mmCIF file of C-alpha atoms and ligand atoms in Angstrom:
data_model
loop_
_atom_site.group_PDB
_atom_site.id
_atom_site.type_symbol
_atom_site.label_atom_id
_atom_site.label_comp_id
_atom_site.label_asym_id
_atom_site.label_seq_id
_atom_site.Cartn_x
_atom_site.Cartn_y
_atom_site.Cartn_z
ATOM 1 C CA UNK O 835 113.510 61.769 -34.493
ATOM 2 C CA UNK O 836 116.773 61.104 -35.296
ATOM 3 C CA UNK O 837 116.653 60.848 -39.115
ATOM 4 C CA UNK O 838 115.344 63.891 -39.794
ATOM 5 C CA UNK O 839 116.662 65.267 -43.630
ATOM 6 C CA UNK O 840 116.513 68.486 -45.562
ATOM 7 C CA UNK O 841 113.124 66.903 -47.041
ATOM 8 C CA UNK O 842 111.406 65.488 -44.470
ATOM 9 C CA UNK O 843 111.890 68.359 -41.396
ATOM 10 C CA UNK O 844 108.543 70.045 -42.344
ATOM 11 C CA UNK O 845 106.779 67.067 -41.823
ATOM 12 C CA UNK O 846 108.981 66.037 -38.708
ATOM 13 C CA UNK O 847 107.883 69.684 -37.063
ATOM 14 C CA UNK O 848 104.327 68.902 -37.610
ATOM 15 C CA UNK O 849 104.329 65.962 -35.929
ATOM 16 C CA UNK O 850 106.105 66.815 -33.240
ATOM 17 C CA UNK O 851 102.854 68.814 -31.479
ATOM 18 C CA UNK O 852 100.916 67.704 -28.413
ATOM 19 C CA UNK O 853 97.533 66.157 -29.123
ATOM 20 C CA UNK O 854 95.585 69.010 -27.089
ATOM 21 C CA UNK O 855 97.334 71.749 -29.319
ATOM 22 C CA UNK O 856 94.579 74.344 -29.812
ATOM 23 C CA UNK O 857 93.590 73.612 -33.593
ATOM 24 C CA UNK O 858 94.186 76.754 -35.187
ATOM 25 C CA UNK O 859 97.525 77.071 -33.663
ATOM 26 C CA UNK O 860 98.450 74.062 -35.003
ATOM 27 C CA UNK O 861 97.606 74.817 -38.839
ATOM 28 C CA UNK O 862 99.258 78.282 -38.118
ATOM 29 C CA UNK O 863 102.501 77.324 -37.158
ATOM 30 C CA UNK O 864 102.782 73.921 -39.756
ATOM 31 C CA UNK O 865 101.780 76.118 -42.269
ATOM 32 C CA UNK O 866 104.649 79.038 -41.125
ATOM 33 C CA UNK O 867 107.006 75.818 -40.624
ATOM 34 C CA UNK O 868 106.362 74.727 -44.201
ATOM 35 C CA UNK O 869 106.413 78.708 -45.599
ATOM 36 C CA UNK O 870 109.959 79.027 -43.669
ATOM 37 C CA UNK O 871 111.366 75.577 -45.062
ATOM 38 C CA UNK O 872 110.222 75.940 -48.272
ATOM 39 C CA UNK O 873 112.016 79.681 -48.390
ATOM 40 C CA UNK O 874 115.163 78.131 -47.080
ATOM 41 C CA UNK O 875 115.051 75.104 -49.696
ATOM 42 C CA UNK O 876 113.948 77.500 -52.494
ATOM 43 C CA UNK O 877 116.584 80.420 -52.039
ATOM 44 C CA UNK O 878 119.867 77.761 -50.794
ATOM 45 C CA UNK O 879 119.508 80.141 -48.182
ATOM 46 C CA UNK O 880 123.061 80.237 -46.542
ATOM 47 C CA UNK O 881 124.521 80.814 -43.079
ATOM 48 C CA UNK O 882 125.427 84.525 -43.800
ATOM 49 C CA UNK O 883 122.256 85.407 -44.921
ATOM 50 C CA UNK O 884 120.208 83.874 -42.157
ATOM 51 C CA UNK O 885 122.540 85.561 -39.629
ATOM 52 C CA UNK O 886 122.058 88.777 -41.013
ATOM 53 C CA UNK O 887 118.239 87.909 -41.351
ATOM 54 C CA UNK O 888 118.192 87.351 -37.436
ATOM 55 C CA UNK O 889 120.825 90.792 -36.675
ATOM 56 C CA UNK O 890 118.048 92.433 -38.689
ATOM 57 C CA UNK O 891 114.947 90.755 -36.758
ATOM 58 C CA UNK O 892 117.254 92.311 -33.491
ATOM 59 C CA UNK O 893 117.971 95.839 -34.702
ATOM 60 C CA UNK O 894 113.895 96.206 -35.077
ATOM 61 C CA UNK O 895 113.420 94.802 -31.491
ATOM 62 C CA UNK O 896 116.287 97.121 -30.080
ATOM 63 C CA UNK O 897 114.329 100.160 -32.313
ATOM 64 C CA UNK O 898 111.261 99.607 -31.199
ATOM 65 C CA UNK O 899 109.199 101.261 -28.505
ATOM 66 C CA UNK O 900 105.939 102.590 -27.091
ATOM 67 C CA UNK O 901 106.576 105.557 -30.079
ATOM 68 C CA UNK O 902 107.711 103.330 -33.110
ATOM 69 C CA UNK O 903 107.229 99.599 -33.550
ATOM 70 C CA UNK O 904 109.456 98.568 -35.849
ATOM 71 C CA UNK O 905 108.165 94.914 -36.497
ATOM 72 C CA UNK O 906 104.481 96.804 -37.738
ATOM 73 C CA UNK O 907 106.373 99.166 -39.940
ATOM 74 C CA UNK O 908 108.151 95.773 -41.593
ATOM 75 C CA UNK O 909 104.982 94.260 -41.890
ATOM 76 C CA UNK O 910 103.476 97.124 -44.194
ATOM 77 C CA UNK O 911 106.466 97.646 -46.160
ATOM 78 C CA UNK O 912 106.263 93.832 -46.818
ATOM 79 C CA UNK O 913 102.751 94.365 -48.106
ATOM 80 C CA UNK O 914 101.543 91.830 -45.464
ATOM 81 C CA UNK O 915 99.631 94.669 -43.234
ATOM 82 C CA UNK O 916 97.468 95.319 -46.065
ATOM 83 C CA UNK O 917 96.852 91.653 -47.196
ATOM 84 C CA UNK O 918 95.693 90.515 -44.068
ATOM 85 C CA UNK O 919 93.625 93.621 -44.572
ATOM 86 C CA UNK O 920 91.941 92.582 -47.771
ATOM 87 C CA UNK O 921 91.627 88.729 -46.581
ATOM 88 C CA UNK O 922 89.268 90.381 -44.650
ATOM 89 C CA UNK O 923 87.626 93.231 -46.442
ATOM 90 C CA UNK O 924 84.066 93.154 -47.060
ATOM 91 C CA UNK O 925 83.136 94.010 -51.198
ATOM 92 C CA UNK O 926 80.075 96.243 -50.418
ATOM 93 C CA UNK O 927 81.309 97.935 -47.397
ATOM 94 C CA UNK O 928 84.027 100.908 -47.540
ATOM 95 C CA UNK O 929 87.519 99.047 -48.016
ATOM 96 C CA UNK O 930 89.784 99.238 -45.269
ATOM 97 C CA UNK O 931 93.441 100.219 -45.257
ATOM 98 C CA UNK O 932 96.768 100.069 -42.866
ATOM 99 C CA UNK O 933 96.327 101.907 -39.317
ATOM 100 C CA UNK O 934 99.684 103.199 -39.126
ATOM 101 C CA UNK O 935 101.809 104.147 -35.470
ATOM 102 C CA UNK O 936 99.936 106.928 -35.266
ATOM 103 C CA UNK O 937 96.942 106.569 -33.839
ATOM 104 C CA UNK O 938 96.142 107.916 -30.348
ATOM 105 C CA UNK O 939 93.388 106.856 -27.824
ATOM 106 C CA UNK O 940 90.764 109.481 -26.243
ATOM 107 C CA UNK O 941 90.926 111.632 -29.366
ATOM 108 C CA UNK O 942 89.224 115.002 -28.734
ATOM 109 C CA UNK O 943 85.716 115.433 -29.721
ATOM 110 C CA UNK O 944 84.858 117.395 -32.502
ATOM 111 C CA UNK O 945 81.523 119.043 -33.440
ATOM 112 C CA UNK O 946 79.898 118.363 -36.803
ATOM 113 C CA UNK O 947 80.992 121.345 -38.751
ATOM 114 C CA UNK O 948 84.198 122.906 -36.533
ATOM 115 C CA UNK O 949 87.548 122.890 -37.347
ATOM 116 C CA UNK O 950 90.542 120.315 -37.286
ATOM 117 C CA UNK O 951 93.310 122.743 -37.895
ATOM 118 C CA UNK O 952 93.386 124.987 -35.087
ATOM 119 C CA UNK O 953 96.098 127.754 -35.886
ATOM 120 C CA UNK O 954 97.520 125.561 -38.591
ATOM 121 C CA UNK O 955 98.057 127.208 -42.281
ATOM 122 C CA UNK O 956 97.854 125.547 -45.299
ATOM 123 C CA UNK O 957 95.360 124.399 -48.292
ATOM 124 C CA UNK O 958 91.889 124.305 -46.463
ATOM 125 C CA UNK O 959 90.142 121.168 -46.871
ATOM 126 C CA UNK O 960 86.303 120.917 -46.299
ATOM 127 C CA UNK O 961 85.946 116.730 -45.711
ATOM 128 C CA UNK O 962 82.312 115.711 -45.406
ATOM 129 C CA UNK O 963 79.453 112.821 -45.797
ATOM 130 C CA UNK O 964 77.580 110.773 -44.483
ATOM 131 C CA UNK O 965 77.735 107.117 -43.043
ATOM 132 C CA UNK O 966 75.390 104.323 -44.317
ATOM 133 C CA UNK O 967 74.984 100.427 -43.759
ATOM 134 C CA UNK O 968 74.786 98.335 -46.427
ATOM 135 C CA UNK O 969 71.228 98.941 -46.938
ATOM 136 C CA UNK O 970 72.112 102.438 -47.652
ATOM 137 C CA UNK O 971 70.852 103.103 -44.565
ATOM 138 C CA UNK O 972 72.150 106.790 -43.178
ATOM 139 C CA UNK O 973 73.825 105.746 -39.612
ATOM 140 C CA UNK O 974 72.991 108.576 -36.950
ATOM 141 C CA UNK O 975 75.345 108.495 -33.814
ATOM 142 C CA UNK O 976 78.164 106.694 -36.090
ATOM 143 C CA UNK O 977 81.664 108.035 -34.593
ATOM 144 C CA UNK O 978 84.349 109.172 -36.943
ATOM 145 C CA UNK O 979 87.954 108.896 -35.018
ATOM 146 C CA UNK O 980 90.177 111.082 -37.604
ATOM 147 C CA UNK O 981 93.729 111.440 -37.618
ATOM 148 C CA UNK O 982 96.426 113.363 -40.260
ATOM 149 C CA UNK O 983 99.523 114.942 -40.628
ATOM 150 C CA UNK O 984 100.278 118.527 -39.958
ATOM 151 C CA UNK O 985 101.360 120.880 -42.983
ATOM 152 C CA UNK O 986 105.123 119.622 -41.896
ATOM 153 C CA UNK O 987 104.400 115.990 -42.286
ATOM 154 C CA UNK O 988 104.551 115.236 -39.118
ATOM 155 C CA UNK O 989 101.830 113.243 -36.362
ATOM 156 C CA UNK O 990 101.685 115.007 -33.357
ATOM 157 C CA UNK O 991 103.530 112.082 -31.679
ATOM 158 C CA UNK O 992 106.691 112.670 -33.957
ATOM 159 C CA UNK O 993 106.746 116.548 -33.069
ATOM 160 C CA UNK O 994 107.310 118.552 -30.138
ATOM 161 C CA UNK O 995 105.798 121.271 -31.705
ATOM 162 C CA UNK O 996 102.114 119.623 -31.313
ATOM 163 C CA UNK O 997 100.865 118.620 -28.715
ATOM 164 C CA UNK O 998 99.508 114.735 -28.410
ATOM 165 C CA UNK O 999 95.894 116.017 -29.906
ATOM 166 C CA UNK O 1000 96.869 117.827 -32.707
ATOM 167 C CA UNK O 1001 95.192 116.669 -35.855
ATOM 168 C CA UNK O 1002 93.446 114.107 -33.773
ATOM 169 C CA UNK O 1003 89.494 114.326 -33.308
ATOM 170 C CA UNK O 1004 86.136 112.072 -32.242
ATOM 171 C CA UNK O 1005 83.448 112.811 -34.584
ATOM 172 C CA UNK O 1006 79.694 111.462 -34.021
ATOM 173 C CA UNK O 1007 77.443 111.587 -37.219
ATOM 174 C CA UNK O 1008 74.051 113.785 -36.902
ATOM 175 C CA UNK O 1009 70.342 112.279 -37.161
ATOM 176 C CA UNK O 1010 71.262 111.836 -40.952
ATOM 177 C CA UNK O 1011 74.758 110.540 -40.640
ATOM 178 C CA UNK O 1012 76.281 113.180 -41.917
ATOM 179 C CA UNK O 1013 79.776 114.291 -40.845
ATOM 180 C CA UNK O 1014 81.754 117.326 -41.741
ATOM 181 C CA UNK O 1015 85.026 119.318 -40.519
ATOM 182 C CA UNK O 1016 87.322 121.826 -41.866
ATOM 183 C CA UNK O 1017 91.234 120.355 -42.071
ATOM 184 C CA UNK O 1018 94.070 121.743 -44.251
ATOM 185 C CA UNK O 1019 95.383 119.114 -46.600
ATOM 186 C CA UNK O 1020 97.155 116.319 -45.387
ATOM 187 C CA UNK O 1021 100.613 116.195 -47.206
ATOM 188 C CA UNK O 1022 102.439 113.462 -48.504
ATOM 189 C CA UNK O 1023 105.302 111.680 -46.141
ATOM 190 C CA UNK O 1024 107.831 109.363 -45.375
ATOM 191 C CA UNK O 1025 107.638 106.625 -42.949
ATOM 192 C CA UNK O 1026 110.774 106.200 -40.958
ATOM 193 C CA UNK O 1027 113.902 105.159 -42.814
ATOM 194 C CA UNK O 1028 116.661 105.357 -40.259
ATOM 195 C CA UNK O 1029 116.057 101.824 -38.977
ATOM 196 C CA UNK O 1030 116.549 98.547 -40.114
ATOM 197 C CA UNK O 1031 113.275 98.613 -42.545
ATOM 198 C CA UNK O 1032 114.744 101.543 -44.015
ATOM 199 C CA UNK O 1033 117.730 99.481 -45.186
ATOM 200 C CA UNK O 1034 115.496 96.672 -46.431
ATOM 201 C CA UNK O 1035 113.803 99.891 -48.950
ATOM 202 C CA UNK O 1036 117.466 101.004 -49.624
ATOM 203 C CA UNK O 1037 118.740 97.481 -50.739
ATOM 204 C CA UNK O 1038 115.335 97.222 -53.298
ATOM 205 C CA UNK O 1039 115.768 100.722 -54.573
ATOM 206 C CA UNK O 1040 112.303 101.815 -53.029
ATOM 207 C CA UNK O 1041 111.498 105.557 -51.707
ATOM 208 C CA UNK O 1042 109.335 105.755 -47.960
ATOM 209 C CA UNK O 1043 106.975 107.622 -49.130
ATOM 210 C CA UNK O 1044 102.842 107.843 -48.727
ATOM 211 C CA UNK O 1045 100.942 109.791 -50.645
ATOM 212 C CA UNK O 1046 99.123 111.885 -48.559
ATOM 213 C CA UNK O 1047 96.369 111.143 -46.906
ATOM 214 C CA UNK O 1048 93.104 110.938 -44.043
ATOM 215 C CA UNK O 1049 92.996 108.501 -41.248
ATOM 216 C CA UNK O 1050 89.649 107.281 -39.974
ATOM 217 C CA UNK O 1051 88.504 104.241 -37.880
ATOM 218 C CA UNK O 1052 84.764 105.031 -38.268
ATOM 219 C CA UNK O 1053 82.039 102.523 -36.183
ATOM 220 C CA UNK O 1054 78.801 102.432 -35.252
ATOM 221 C CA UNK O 1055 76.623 100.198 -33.055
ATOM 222 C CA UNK O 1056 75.666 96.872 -34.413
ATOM 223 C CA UNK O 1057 77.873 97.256 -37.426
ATOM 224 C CA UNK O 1058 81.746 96.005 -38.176
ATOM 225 C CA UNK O 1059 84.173 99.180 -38.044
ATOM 226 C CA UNK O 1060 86.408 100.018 -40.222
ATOM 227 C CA UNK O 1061 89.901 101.151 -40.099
ATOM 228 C CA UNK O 1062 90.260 103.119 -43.677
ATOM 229 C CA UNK O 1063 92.221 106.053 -45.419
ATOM 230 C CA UNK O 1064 91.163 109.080 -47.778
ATOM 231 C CA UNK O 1065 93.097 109.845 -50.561
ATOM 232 C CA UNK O 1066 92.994 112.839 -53.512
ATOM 233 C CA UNK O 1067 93.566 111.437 -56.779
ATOM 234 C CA UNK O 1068 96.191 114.068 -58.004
ATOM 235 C CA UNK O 1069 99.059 112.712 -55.335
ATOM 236 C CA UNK O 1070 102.251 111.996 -56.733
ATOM 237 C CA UNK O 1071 102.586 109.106 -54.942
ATOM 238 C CA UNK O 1072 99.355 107.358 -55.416
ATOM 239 C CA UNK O 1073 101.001 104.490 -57.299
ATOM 240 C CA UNK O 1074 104.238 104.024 -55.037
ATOM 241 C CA UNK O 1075 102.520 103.800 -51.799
ATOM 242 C CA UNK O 1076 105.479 102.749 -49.924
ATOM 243 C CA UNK O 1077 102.901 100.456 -47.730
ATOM 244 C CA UNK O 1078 100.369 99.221 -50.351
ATOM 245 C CA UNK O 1079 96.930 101.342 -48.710
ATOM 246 C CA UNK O 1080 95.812 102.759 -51.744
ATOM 247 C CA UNK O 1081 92.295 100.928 -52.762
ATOM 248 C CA UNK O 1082 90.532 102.569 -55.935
ATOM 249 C CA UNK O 1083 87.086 103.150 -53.628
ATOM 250 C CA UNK O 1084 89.889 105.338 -51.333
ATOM 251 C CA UNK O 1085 90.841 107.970 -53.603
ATOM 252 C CA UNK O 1086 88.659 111.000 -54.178
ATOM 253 C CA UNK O 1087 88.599 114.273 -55.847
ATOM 254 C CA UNK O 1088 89.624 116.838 -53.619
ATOM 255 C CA UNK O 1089 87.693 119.752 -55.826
ATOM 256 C CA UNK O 1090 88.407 123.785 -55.878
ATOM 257 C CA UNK O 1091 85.596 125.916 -54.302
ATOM 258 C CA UNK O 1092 85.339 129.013 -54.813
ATOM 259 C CA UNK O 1093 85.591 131.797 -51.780
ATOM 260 C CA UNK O 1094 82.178 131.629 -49.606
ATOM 261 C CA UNK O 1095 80.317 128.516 -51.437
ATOM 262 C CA UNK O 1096 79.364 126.582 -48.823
ATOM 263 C CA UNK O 1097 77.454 123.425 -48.995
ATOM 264 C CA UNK O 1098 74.080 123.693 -47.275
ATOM 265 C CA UNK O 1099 73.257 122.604 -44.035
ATOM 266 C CA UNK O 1100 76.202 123.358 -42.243
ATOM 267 C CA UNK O 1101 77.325 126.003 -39.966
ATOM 268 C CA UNK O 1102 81.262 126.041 -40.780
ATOM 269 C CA UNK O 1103 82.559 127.144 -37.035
ATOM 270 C CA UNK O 1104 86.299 127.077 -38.636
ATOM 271 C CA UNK O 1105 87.968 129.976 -40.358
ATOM 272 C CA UNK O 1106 87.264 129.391 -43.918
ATOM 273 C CA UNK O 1107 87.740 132.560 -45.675
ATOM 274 C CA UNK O 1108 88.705 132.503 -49.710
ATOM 275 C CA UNK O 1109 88.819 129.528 -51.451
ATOM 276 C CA UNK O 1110 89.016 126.310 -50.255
ATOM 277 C CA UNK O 1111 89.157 122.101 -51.001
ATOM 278 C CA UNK O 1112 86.212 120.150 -50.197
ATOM 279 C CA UNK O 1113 86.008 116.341 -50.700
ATOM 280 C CA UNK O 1114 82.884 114.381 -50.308
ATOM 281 C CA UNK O 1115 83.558 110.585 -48.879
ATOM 282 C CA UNK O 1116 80.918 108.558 -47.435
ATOM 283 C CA UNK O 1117 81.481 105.498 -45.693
ATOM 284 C CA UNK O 1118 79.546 102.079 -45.851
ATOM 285 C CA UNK O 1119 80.052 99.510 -42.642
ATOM 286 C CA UNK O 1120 78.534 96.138 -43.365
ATOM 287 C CA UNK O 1121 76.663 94.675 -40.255
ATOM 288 C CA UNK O 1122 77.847 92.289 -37.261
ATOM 289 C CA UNK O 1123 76.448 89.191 -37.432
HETATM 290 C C1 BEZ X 651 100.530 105.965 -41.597
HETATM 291 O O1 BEZ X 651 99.820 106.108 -42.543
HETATM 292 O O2 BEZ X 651 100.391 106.722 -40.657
HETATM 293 C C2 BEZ X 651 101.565 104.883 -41.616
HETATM 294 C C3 BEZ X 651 101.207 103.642 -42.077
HETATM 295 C C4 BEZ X 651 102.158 102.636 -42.088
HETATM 296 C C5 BEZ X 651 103.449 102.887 -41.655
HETATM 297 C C6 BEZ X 651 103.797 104.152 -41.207
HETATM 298 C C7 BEZ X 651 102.840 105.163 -41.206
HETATM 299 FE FE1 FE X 652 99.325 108.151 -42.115
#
């Protein structure tokens, strides 16, 4: 290996593998080697700017923790969260879109019809539908795990105002698949700038903001889940997601109601007095196979 050039290197890594190197590893890392080598060759990339490439690649390791991994947060504002997300997505089942930090595990259950805002004032939202396979099947027992912001933009893991289960719930569809709770509007926000991916949006002249926005991960037995987002088509920053989610089967029309205009079949056990949002989103989850 000792005449190993500029040109040749790419070819000198691949070879340079065992013979029992699991397959898939194998065309994963050549094909990194050869993305990485080519980027070098392509940009004349020089000493200064790979050592502040690697600084970088440390500031997100020395940022990161249990509450905020930077290295996920670089991946969506790269756009590569979401592509590996559409590699995958499925055309005639609900697209998905970026999980986020946010999530929590053992959300609180929530009953079909109650209310997701607890004390919380702002724009009430009614959010309902119903959950189908790809037959148009309606999917009873189908659980909903839904996440948002609170009014100040915050998850409850960012505040110490809420506590962990704060805009968090467990939903499970009725006999029809039909889901429904009572929310107030999600609001637009920023993802964290202070860090090193914040200086990456600086450099490019690029806001952190989302438009606002409803988390789900929504699964049912025998079918592929999906890990999604709801958004209303009048947000500002529809068009300069800061993480690339949007999808045009995502965005809804959150519409006016007026005060006491409930749909039908629903006992409403939240406080909805006046008038109030409602969006309609069903979901569609293609089938394992
Ligand atoms: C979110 O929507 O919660 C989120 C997604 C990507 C990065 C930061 C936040
Ligand atoms: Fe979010």
């Amino acid at each position: 290996m000792r005449n190993v050039t500029k040109d040749n290197i790419t070819d000198v890594f691949a070879g340079y593998m065992s013979e029992d190197t699991d397959p898939r590893t194998k065309e994963v890392l050549t094909s990194l080697a050869k993305h990485l080598h080519d980027f070098a060759r392509e940009t004349n990339l020089t000493h200064d700017e790979w050592r502040k490439g690697l600084e970088f690649m440390e500031w997100a390791g020395r940022i990161t923790s249990p509450e905020r991994n930077e290295f996920v947060l670089l991946s969506d504002v790269m756009g590569l969260s979401s592509l590996v997300d559409m590699i995958h997505s499925v055309p005639e089942a609900t697209s998905s879109s970026v999980l986020g930090p946010f999530h929590v595990s053992n959300p609180p259950p929530l009953a079909i019809g109650a209310d997701m805002k607890r004390h919380y004032e702002g724009d009430v939202l009614l959010v309902e539908g119903v959950v189908y396979d790809t037959d148009k099947k309606p999917l009873a027992g189908a659980t909903l795990d839904i996440w948002q912001t609170a009014p100040n933009g915050l998850y409850s893991s960012q505040d110490e105002e809420q506590d962990i289960s704060s805009f968090h719930a467990l939903m499970t569809t009725d006999e029809n698949g039909r889901y429904a709770f009572t929310t107030v509007k999600p609001v637009e926000y920023t993802v964290p700038s202070d860090g090193p991916v914040g200086q990456i949006l600086d450099a490019v002249g690029r806001h952190p903001w989302r438009p606002s926005h409803l988390h789900f991960i929504t699964s049912a037995k025998g079918c592929k889940s999906v890990v999604t987002e709801v958004f209303p088509d009048d947000d500002p920053y529809l068009d300069q997601d800061t993480v690339f989610g949007v999808r045009e089967d995502l965005v809804m029309s959150y519409e006016r109601q007026a005060a006491g205009s409930f749909p039908d079949g629903f006992e409403l056990s939240g406080k909805v007095s006046g008038e109030y949002l409602r969006v309609e989103f069903d979901f569609v989850l293609v089938k394992d196979d």
